[in-house]
Amino acid sequence: MFENDFPLLSTPSLSALILHKAEAGPVTLESCEAALAALFRQANETPGLPPETLRRRLAAQLSDLEIARILEPDAGGGWRLTERGLAALRQHPDGLDRSDLVQYPEFAAHIRETAHHSSGMDPRENSFGEGFQARREGLPLTANPYAFDSVDHQSWENGWMKAADEEPQV
């Protein structure tokens, strides 16, 4: 079963719950848990996940919204909606997912800083690096030296595309 197979527990659903609750005033993890439980009761559904998993999902969503400066800590130990958050709620009343949050520079920087980095154990690291360097040297994607239906071909192309993604946008 996929994450989004659980009713009301997708990332957009959780963020919508948090943002709508925060629109009325500061929220805490506990108040979000209570609001989620109330939604499940109203829908005559059960979460299908253990309470600690629900808590972790809500906490992660609160953290992501804080990193994106949609929410900010308040003096009472919870979070309140920022002006950016209010605009996000108006634009996305059904919630935000990570693809929406990366539009905010602070969240995009967080993703870059915490992204998985190679451990050096990848057997295709050489072909990836070759593709990366080829793009940096201005070679076209068609300069891939590996057989089209090989893993090295795909790895080289991935390296080339990664270098393209890292180039400054003009």
mmCIF file of C-alpha atoms in Angstrom:
data_model
loop_
_atom_site.group_PDB
_atom_site.id
_atom_site.type_symbol
_atom_site.label_atom_id
_atom_site.label_comp_id
_atom_site.label_asym_id
_atom_site.label_seq_id
_atom_site.Cartn_x
_atom_site.Cartn_y
_atom_site.Cartn_z
ATOM 1 C CA MET A 1 0.000 0.000 0.000
ATOM 2 C CA PHE A 2 1.298 3.438 -0.903
ATOM 3 C CA GLU A 3 1.400 6.450 1.428
ATOM 4 C CA ASN A 4 -1.434 8.144 -0.424
ATOM 5 C CA ASP A 5 -3.654 5.059 -0.137
ATOM 6 C CA PHE A 6 -4.494 6.091 3.425
ATOM 7 C CA PRO A 7 -7.438 8.497 3.422
ATOM 8 C CA LEU A 8 -6.651 12.004 4.686
ATOM 9 C CA LEU A 9 -2.926 11.204 5.122
ATOM 10 C CA SER A 10 -1.361 12.403 1.880
ATOM 11 C CA THR A 11 1.127 15.238 2.184
ATOM 12 C CA PRO A 12 -1.308 17.762 0.629
ATOM 13 C CA SER A 13 -4.116 16.616 2.946
ATOM 14 C CA LEU A 14 -1.954 16.997 6.041
ATOM 15 C CA SER A 15 -0.657 20.392 4.956
ATOM 16 C CA ALA A 16 -4.221 21.559 4.208
ATOM 17 C CA LEU A 17 -5.321 20.451 7.672
ATOM 18 C CA ILE A 18 -2.416 22.308 9.291
ATOM 19 C CA LEU A 19 -2.817 25.479 7.224
ATOM 20 C CA HIS A 20 -6.574 25.735 7.700
ATOM 21 C CA LYS A 21 -6.177 25.165 11.433
ATOM 22 C CA ALA A 22 -3.341 27.731 11.598
ATOM 23 C CA GLU A 23 -5.508 30.267 9.797
ATOM 24 C CA ALA A 24 -7.688 30.344 12.928
ATOM 25 C CA GLY A 25 -4.709 30.739 15.264
ATOM 26 C CA PRO A 26 -1.476 29.110 16.413
ATOM 27 C CA VAL A 27 -1.214 25.317 16.138
ATOM 28 C CA THR A 28 0.740 22.676 17.992
ATOM 29 C CA LEU A 29 1.520 19.102 17.075
ATOM 30 C CA GLU A 30 -1.105 18.055 19.606
ATOM 31 C CA SER A 31 -3.796 20.339 18.183
ATOM 32 C CA CYS A 32 -3.068 19.020 14.689
ATOM 33 C CA GLU A 33 -3.310 15.444 15.964
ATOM 34 C CA ALA A 34 -6.685 16.246 17.542
ATOM 35 C CA ALA A 35 -7.936 17.895 14.336
ATOM 36 C CA LEU A 36 -6.846 14.877 12.289
ATOM 37 C CA ALA A 37 -8.571 12.496 14.705
ATOM 38 C CA ALA A 38 -11.732 14.590 14.433
ATOM 39 C CA LEU A 39 -11.614 14.394 10.638
ATOM 40 C CA PHE A 40 -11.324 10.619 10.776
ATOM 41 C CA ARG A 41 -14.296 10.433 13.145
ATOM 42 C CA GLN A 42 -16.332 12.722 10.900
ATOM 43 C CA ALA A 43 -15.469 10.572 7.860
ATOM 44 C CA ASN A 44 -16.223 7.347 9.763
ATOM 45 C CA GLU A 45 -12.739 6.139 8.828
ATOM 46 C CA THR A 46 -9.809 4.749 10.732
ATOM 47 C CA PRO A 47 -6.311 6.010 9.984
ATOM 48 C CA GLY A 48 -4.884 2.599 9.171
ATOM 49 C CA LEU A 49 -1.555 3.636 10.670
ATOM 50 C CA PRO A 50 -0.256 3.514 14.244
ATOM 51 C CA PRO A 51 -0.539 6.755 16.266
ATOM 52 C CA GLU A 52 3.263 7.197 16.395
ATOM 53 C CA THR A 53 3.422 7.047 12.576
ATOM 54 C CA LEU A 54 0.659 9.655 12.302
ATOM 55 C CA ARG A 55 2.530 11.841 14.790
ATOM 56 C CA ARG A 56 5.775 11.541 12.804
ATOM 57 C CA ARG A 57 3.988 12.470 9.564
ATOM 58 C CA LEU A 58 2.382 15.522 11.140
ATOM 59 C CA ALA A 59 5.664 16.567 12.771
ATOM 60 C CA ALA A 60 7.505 16.207 9.454
ATOM 61 C CA GLN A 61 4.864 18.299 7.691
ATOM 62 C CA LEU A 62 5.054 21.002 10.370
ATOM 63 C CA SER A 63 8.839 21.029 9.994
ATOM 64 C CA ASP A 64 8.651 21.311 6.197
ATOM 65 C CA LEU A 65 6.159 24.179 6.463
ATOM 66 C CA GLU A 66 8.421 25.958 8.943
ATOM 67 C CA ILE A 67 11.486 25.505 6.730
ATOM 68 C CA ALA A 68 9.523 27.000 3.806
ATOM 69 C CA ARG A 69 8.508 29.873 6.106
ATOM 70 C CA ILE A 70 4.840 29.047 5.647
ATOM 71 C CA LEU A 71 4.668 28.683 9.429
ATOM 72 C CA GLU A 72 6.808 30.330 12.081
ATOM 73 C CA PRO A 73 7.282 29.463 15.746
ATOM 74 C CA ASP A 74 5.138 31.432 18.151
ATOM 75 C CA ALA A 75 5.820 32.340 21.784
ATOM 76 C CA GLY A 76 3.538 29.553 23.046
ATOM 77 C CA GLY A 77 5.636 26.707 21.650
ATOM 78 C CA GLY A 78 3.542 26.171 18.538
ATOM 79 C CA TRP A 79 3.429 27.679 15.073
ATOM 80 C CA ARG A 80 1.481 30.461 13.455
ATOM 81 C CA LEU A 81 0.724 31.174 9.816
ATOM 82 C CA THR A 82 2.992 33.743 8.141
ATOM 83 C CA GLU A 83 1.948 36.147 5.402
ATOM 84 C CA ARG A 84 3.613 33.737 2.969
ATOM 85 C CA GLY A 85 1.587 30.957 4.550
ATOM 86 C CA LEU A 86 -1.648 32.856 4.127
ATOM 87 C CA ALA A 87 -0.833 33.431 0.451
ATOM 88 C CA ALA A 88 0.047 29.731 0.057
ATOM 89 C CA LEU A 89 -3.242 28.730 1.667
ATOM 90 C CA ARG A 90 -5.173 31.002 -0.696
ATOM 91 C CA GLN A 91 -3.305 29.614 -3.701
ATOM 92 C CA HIS A 92 -3.433 25.950 -2.552
ATOM 93 C CA PRO A 93 -6.517 25.475 -0.350
ATOM 94 C CA ASP A 94 -6.302 21.701 -0.868
ATOM 95 C CA GLY A 95 -2.754 21.616 0.467
ATOM 96 C CA LEU A 96 0.866 21.668 -0.616
ATOM 97 C CA ASP A 97 3.304 18.896 -1.355
ATOM 98 C CA ARG A 98 7.081 19.043 -1.602
ATOM 99 C CA SER A 99 6.949 20.015 -5.274
ATOM 100 C CA ASP A 100 5.058 23.141 -4.188
ATOM 101 C CA LEU A 101 7.403 23.823 -1.275
ATOM 102 C CA VAL A 102 10.576 23.748 -3.406
ATOM 103 C CA GLN A 103 9.360 26.958 -5.008
ATOM 104 C CA TYR A 104 10.356 28.703 -1.780
ATOM 105 C CA PRO A 105 14.109 29.407 -1.706
ATOM 106 C CA GLU A 106 14.561 28.327 1.912
ATOM 107 C CA PHE A 107 12.980 24.933 1.302
ATOM 108 C CA ALA A 108 14.866 24.416 -1.965
ATOM 109 C CA ALA A 109 18.138 25.174 -0.135
ATOM 110 C CA HIS A 110 17.177 22.698 2.584
ATOM 111 C CA ILE A 111 16.548 19.982 -0.008
ATOM 112 C CA ARG A 112 19.916 20.654 -1.663
ATOM 113 C CA GLU A 113 21.705 20.554 1.695
ATOM 114 C CA THR A 114 20.072 17.330 2.844
ATOM 115 C CA ALA A 115 20.009 15.480 -0.484
ATOM 116 C CA HIS A 116 21.549 12.050 -0.661
ATOM 117 C CA HIS A 117 25.145 12.145 -1.816
ATOM 118 C CA SER A 118 26.984 9.247 -3.360
ATOM 119 C CA SER A 119 28.898 7.013 -0.967
ATOM 120 C CA GLY A 120 31.488 6.242 -3.623
ATOM 121 C CA MET A 121 30.271 2.648 -3.808
ATOM 122 C CA ASP A 122 28.239 3.013 -7.010
ATOM 123 C CA PRO A 123 29.759 0.863 -9.752
ATOM 124 C CA ARG A 124 28.391 3.278 -12.372
ATOM 125 C CA GLU A 125 29.933 6.340 -10.769
ATOM 126 C CA ASN A 126 32.573 6.545 -13.519
ATOM 127 C CA SER A 127 30.080 6.724 -16.392
ATOM 128 C CA PHE A 128 27.954 9.202 -14.411
ATOM 129 C CA GLY A 129 31.034 11.383 -13.824
ATOM 130 C CA GLU A 130 32.008 11.150 -17.478
ATOM 131 C CA GLY A 131 28.555 12.364 -18.538
ATOM 132 C CA PHE A 132 28.664 15.138 -15.960
ATOM 133 C CA GLN A 133 32.066 16.297 -17.213
ATOM 134 C CA ALA A 134 30.966 16.030 -20.849
ATOM 135 C CA ARG A 135 28.153 18.501 -20.241
ATOM 136 C CA ARG A 136 30.536 20.839 -18.419
ATOM 137 C CA GLU A 137 32.831 20.693 -21.450
ATOM 138 C CA GLY A 138 29.955 21.590 -23.771
ATOM 139 C CA LEU A 139 29.511 18.187 -25.402
ATOM 140 C CA PRO A 140 25.975 17.359 -26.585
ATOM 141 C CA LEU A 141 23.830 14.600 -25.089
ATOM 142 C CA THR A 142 24.422 12.614 -28.285
ATOM 143 C CA ALA A 143 28.132 12.328 -27.402
ATOM 144 C CA ASN A 144 27.318 9.433 -25.050
ATOM 145 C CA PRO A 145 29.918 6.750 -25.878
ATOM 146 C CA TYR A 146 28.040 3.798 -24.369
ATOM 147 C CA ALA A 147 25.675 1.350 -26.131
ATOM 148 C CA PHE A 148 22.134 2.734 -26.119
ATOM 149 C CA ASP A 149 20.623 -0.186 -24.222
ATOM 150 C CA SER A 150 23.263 -0.347 -21.482
ATOM 151 C CA VAL A 151 23.232 0.759 -17.870
ATOM 152 C CA ASP A 152 26.371 2.811 -18.500
ATOM 153 C CA HIS A 153 24.542 4.707 -21.263
ATOM 154 C CA GLN A 154 21.779 5.650 -18.805
ATOM 155 C CA SER A 155 24.291 6.514 -16.090
ATOM 156 C CA TRP A 156 26.284 8.752 -18.478
ATOM 157 C CA GLU A 157 23.047 10.463 -19.537
ATOM 158 C CA ASN A 158 22.046 10.960 -15.888
ATOM 159 C CA GLY A 159 25.409 12.615 -15.210
ATOM 160 C CA TRP A 160 24.996 14.863 -18.239
ATOM 161 C CA MET A 161 21.477 15.843 -17.123
ATOM 162 C CA LYS A 162 22.629 16.492 -13.530
ATOM 163 C CA ALA A 163 25.265 18.912 -14.822
ATOM 164 C CA ALA A 164 22.615 20.600 -16.975
ATOM 165 C CA ASP A 165 20.334 20.964 -13.939
ATOM 166 C CA GLU A 166 23.117 22.632 -11.965
ATOM 167 C CA GLU A 167 23.867 25.246 -14.616
ATOM 168 C CA PRO A 168 22.704 28.750 -13.748
ATOM 169 C CA GLN A 169 19.401 29.692 -15.378
ATOM 170 C CA VAL A 170 19.725 32.598 -17.780
#
